[in-house]
Short mmCIF file of C-alpha atoms in Angstrom, two decimals:
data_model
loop_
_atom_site.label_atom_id
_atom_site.label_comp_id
_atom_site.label_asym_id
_atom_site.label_seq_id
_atom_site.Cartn_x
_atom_site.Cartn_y
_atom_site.Cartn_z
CA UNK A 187 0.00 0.00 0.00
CA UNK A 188 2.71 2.36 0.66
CA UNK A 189 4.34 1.26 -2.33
CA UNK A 190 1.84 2.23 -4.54
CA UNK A 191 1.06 6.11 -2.63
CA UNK A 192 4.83 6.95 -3.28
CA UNK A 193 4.66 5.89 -7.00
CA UNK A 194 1.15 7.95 -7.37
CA UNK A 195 2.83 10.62 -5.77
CA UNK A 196 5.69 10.48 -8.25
CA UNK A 197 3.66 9.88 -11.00
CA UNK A 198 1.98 13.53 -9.81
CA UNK A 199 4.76 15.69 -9.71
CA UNK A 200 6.28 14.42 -13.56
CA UNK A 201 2.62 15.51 -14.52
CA UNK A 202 3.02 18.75 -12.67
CA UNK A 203 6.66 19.21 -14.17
CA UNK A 204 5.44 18.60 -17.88
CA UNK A 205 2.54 20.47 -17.97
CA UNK A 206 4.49 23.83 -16.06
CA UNK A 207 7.46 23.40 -18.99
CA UNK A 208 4.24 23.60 -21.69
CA UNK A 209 3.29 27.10 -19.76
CA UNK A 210 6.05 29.27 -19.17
CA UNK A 211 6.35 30.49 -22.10
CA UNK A 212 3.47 31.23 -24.54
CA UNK A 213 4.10 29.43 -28.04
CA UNK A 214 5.50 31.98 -30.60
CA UNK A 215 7.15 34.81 -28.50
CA UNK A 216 10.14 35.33 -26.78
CA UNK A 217 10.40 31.50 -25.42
CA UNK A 218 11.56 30.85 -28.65
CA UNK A 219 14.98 32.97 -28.47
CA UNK A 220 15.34 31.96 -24.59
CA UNK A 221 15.53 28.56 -25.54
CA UNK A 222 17.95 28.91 -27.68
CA UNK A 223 21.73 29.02 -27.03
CA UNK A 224 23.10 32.18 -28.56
CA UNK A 225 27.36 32.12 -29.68
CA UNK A 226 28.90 35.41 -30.05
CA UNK A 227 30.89 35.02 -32.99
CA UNK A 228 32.05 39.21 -33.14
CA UNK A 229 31.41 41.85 -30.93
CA UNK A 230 32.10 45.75 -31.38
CA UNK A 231 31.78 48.38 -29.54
CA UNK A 232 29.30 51.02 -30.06
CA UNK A 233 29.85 54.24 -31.21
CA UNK A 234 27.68 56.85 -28.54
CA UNK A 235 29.14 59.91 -28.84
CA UNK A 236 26.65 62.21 -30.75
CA UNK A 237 29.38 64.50 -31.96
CA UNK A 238 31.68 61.32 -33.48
CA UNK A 239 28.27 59.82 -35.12
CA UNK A 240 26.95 63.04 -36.89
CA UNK A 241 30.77 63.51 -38.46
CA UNK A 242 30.61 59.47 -39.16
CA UNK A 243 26.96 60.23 -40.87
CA UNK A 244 27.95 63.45 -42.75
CA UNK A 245 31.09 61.53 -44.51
CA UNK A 246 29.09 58.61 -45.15
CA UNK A 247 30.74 55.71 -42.99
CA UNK A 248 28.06 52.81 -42.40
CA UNK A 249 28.87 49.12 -41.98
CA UNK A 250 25.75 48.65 -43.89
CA UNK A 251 25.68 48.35 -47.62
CA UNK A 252 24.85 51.44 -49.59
CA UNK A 253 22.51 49.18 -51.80
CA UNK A 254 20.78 47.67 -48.63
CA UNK A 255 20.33 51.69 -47.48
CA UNK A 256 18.45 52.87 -50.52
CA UNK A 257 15.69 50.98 -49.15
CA UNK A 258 15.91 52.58 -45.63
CA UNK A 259 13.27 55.55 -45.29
CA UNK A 260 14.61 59.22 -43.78
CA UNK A 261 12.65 61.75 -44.27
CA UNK A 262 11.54 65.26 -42.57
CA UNK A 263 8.64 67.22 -41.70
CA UNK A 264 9.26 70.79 -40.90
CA UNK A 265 5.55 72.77 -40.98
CA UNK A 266 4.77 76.16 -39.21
CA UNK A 267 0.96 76.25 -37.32
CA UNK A 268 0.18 78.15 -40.62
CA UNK A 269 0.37 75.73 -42.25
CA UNK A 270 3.34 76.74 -44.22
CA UNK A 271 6.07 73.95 -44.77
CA UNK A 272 9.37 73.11 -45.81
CA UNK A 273 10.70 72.02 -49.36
CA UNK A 274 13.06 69.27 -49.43
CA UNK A 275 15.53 68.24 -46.75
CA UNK A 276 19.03 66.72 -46.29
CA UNK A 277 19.29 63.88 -43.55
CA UNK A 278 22.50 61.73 -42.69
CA UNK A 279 22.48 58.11 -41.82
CA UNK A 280 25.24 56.22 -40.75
CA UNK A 281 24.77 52.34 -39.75
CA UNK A 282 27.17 50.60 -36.77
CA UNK A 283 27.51 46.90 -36.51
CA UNK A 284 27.23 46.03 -32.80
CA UNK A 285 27.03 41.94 -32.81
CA UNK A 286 27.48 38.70 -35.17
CA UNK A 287 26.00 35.70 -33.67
CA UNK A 288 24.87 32.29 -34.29
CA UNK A 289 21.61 30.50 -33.18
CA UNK A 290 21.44 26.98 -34.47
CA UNK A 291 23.69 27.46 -36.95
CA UNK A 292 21.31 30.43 -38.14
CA UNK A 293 23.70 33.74 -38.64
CA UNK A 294 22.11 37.00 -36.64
CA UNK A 295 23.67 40.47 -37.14
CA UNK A 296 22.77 43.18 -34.52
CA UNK A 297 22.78 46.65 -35.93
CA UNK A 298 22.24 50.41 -35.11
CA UNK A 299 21.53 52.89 -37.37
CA UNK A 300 21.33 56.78 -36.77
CA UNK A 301 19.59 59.45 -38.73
CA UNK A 302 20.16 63.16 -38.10
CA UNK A 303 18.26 66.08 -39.23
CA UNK A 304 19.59 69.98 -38.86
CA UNK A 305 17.31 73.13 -38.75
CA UNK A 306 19.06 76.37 -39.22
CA UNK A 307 18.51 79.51 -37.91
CA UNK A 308 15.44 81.20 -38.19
CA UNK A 309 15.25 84.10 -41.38
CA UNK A 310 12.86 86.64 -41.10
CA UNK A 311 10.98 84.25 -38.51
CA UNK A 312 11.50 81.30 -40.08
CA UNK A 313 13.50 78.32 -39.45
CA UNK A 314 15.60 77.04 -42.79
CA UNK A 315 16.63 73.51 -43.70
CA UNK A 316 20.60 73.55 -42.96
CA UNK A 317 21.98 72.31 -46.44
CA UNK A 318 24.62 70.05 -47.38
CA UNK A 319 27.01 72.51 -48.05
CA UNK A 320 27.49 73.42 -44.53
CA UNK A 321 30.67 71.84 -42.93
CA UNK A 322 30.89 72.65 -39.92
CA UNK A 323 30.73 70.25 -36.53
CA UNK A 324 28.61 73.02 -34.95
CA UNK A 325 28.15 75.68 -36.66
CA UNK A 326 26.20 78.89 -35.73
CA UNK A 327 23.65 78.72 -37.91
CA UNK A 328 21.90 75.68 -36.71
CA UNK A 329 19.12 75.73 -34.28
CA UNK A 330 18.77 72.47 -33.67
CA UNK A 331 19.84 69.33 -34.46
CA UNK A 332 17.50 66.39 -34.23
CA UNK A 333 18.40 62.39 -34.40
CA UNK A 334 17.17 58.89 -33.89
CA UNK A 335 18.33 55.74 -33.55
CA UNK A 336 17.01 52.12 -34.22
CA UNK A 337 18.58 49.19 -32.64
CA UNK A 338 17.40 45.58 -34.39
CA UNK A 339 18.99 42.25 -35.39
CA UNK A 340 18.70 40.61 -38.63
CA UNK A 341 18.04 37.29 -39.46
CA UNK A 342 16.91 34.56 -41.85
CA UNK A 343 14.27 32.22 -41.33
CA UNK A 344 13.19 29.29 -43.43
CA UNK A 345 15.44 31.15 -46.07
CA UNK A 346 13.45 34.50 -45.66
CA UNK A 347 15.11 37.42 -44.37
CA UNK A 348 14.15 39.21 -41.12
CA UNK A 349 14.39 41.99 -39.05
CA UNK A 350 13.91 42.30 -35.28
CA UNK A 351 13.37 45.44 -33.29
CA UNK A 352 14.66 45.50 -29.96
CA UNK A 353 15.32 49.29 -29.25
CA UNK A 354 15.25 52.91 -30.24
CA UNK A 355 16.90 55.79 -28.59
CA UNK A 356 17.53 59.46 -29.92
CA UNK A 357 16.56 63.63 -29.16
CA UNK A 358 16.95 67.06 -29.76
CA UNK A 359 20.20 68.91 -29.44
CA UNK A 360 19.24 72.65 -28.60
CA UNK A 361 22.44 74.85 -30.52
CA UNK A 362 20.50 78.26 -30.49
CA UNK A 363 19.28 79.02 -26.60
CA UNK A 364 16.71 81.32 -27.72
CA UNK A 365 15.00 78.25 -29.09
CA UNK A 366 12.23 76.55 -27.03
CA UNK A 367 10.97 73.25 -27.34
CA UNK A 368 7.85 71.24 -26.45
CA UNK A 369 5.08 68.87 -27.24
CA UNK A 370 7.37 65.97 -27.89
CA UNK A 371 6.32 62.61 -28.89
CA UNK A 372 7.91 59.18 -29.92
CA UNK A 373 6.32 56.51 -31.97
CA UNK A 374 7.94 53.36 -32.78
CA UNK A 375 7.42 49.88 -34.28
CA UNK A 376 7.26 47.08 -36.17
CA UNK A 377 4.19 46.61 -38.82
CA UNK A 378 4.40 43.43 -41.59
CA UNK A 379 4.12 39.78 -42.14
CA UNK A 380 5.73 37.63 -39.22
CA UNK A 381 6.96 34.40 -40.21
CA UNK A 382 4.85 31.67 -41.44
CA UNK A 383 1.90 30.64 -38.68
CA UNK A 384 2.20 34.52 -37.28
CA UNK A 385 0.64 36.47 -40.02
CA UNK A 386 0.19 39.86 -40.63
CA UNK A 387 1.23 42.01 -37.66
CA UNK A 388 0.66 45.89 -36.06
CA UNK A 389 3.14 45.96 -33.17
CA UNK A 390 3.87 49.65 -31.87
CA UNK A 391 4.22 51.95 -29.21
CA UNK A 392 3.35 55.28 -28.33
CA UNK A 393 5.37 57.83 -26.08
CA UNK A 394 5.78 61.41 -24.56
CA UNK A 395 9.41 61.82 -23.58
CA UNK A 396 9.78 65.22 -20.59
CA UNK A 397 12.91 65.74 -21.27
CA UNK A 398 15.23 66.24 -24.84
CA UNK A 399 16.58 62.88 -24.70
CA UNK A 400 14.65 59.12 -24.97
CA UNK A 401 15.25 55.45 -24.87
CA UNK A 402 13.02 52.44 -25.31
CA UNK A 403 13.16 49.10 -25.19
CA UNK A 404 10.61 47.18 -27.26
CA UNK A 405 8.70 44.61 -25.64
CA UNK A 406 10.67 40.64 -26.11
CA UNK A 407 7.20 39.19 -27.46
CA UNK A 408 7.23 40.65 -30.80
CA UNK A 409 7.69 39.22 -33.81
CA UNK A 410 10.25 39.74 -36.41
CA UNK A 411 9.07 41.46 -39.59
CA UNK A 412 10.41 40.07 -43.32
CA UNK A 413 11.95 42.21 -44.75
CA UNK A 414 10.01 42.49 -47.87
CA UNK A 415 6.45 42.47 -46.30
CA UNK A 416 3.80 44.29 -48.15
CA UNK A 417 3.01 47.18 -45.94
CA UNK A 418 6.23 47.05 -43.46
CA UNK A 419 6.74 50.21 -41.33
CA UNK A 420 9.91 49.28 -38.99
CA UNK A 421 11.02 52.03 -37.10
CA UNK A 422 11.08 55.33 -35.20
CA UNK A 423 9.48 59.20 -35.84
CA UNK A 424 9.94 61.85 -33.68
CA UNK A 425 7.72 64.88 -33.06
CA UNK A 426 8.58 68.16 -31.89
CA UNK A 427 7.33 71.83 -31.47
CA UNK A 428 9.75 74.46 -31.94
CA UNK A 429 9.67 77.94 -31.00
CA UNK A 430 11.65 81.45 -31.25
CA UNK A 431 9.78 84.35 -30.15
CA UNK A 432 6.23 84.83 -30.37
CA UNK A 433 5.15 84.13 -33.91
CA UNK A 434 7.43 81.89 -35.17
CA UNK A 435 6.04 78.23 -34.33
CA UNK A 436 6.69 75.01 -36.10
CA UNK A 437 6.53 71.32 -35.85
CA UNK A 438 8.92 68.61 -36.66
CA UNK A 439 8.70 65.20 -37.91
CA UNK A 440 11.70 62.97 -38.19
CA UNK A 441 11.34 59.30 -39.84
CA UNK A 442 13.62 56.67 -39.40
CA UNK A 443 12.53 53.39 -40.89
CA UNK A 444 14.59 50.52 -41.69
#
């Protein structure tokens, strides 16, 4: 009789075991990446100085390839509360290589890439687009310079490529101190087809930084997006209101999609 409690008792607790290792972790999210045993094959160190990343963005230095770039989207905003609004802009990029890995054999890359955006001094009440001609680290003309950056891995799976957001970061550098700014607001995700069994995903997150400087993390349960998904949006834009004096008022928009 005593026999046959202990093996009912043992026969409970493998029961209990199995069914809490089918629970943990809901099929399809982040289990998936826990489970599995991650080798560093390279690691670099990243590149956080503002000042040494705009001069790496105006000259053009990226570890990514220029032909893999064309088909990153930067693009500005700049539009008064009259509804007046700039004509076209000149943004800088620059990509850094942070991580190679290997996951089950699988090859995983883990990159950042920056994009800045200058606004020059205001002319007769205005603010101007800083053009490309302008050399200088800091020079006096600019207002203020705005950037964002977009943290994300890539990755191929079942011979697809991928792309995984994990972070974004970024703010507004203040050059002019007569300049005021407010209203600020970060938006960032990762809209597309999933892999197989996943679908069609809208994964995003809204935010309303205090201060001229952000980070976020984005949450480990979403999915990666393929990279050439009908309707992808993977990235970052940044809102801002600007102000000099009384009449001159304008918003920003800064988009940083991969």
């Amino acid at each position: 009789e005593r026999v046959n409690v202990l093996n009912r008792i043992k026969l409970l607790l493998l029961v209990s075991i199995v069914l809490f290792s089918f629970s943990v972790f809901p099929i399809g999210t982040s289990a998936e990446k826990i489970g599995n045993k991650e080798k560093v094959i390279q690691r670099f160190t990243e590149i956080k100085d503002i000042n040494k990343l705009y001069e790496r963005a105006k000259n053009g230095v990226s570890d990514v390839n220029r032909e893999v770039e064309k088909n990153f989207v930067a693009k500005v905003v700049l539009q008064s509360t009259d509804g007046l609004e700039n004509g076209a802009v000149q943004t800088y990029s620059t990509s850094q290589l942070l991580k190679v890995s290997e996951v089950n054999g699988d090859k995983i890359e883990t990159y950042a890439t920056t994009t800045f955006y200058d606004i020059s001094d205001l002319y007769n009440g205005n603010f101007q687009t800083n053009d490309s001609s302008n050399k200088s680290k800091y020079d006096s003309s600019i207002s203020v310079r705005a950037y964002s950056t977009v943290y994300y891995t890539t990755s191929s799976i079942d011979g697809e490529d991928y792309t995984d957001l994990t972070k974004v970061s970024g703010g507004w550098t203040i050059l002019d101190s007569t300049v005021s700014l407010s209203n600020r607001k970060v938006n960032f995700g990762a809209t597309g087809w999933a892999k197989s069994g996943v679908g069609y995903v809208q994964q995003t997150s809204y935010n309303n930084p205090t201060s001229n400087s952000f980070s976020y993390s984005a949450p480990s349960s979403w999915a990666p997006i393929s990279v050439v998904s009908t309707g992808r949006i993977f990235g970052v834009t940044t809102w801002v209101t600007l102000k000099r004096g009384t009449n001159s008022v304008w918003e920003l928009q800064l988009v940083n999609n991969i």
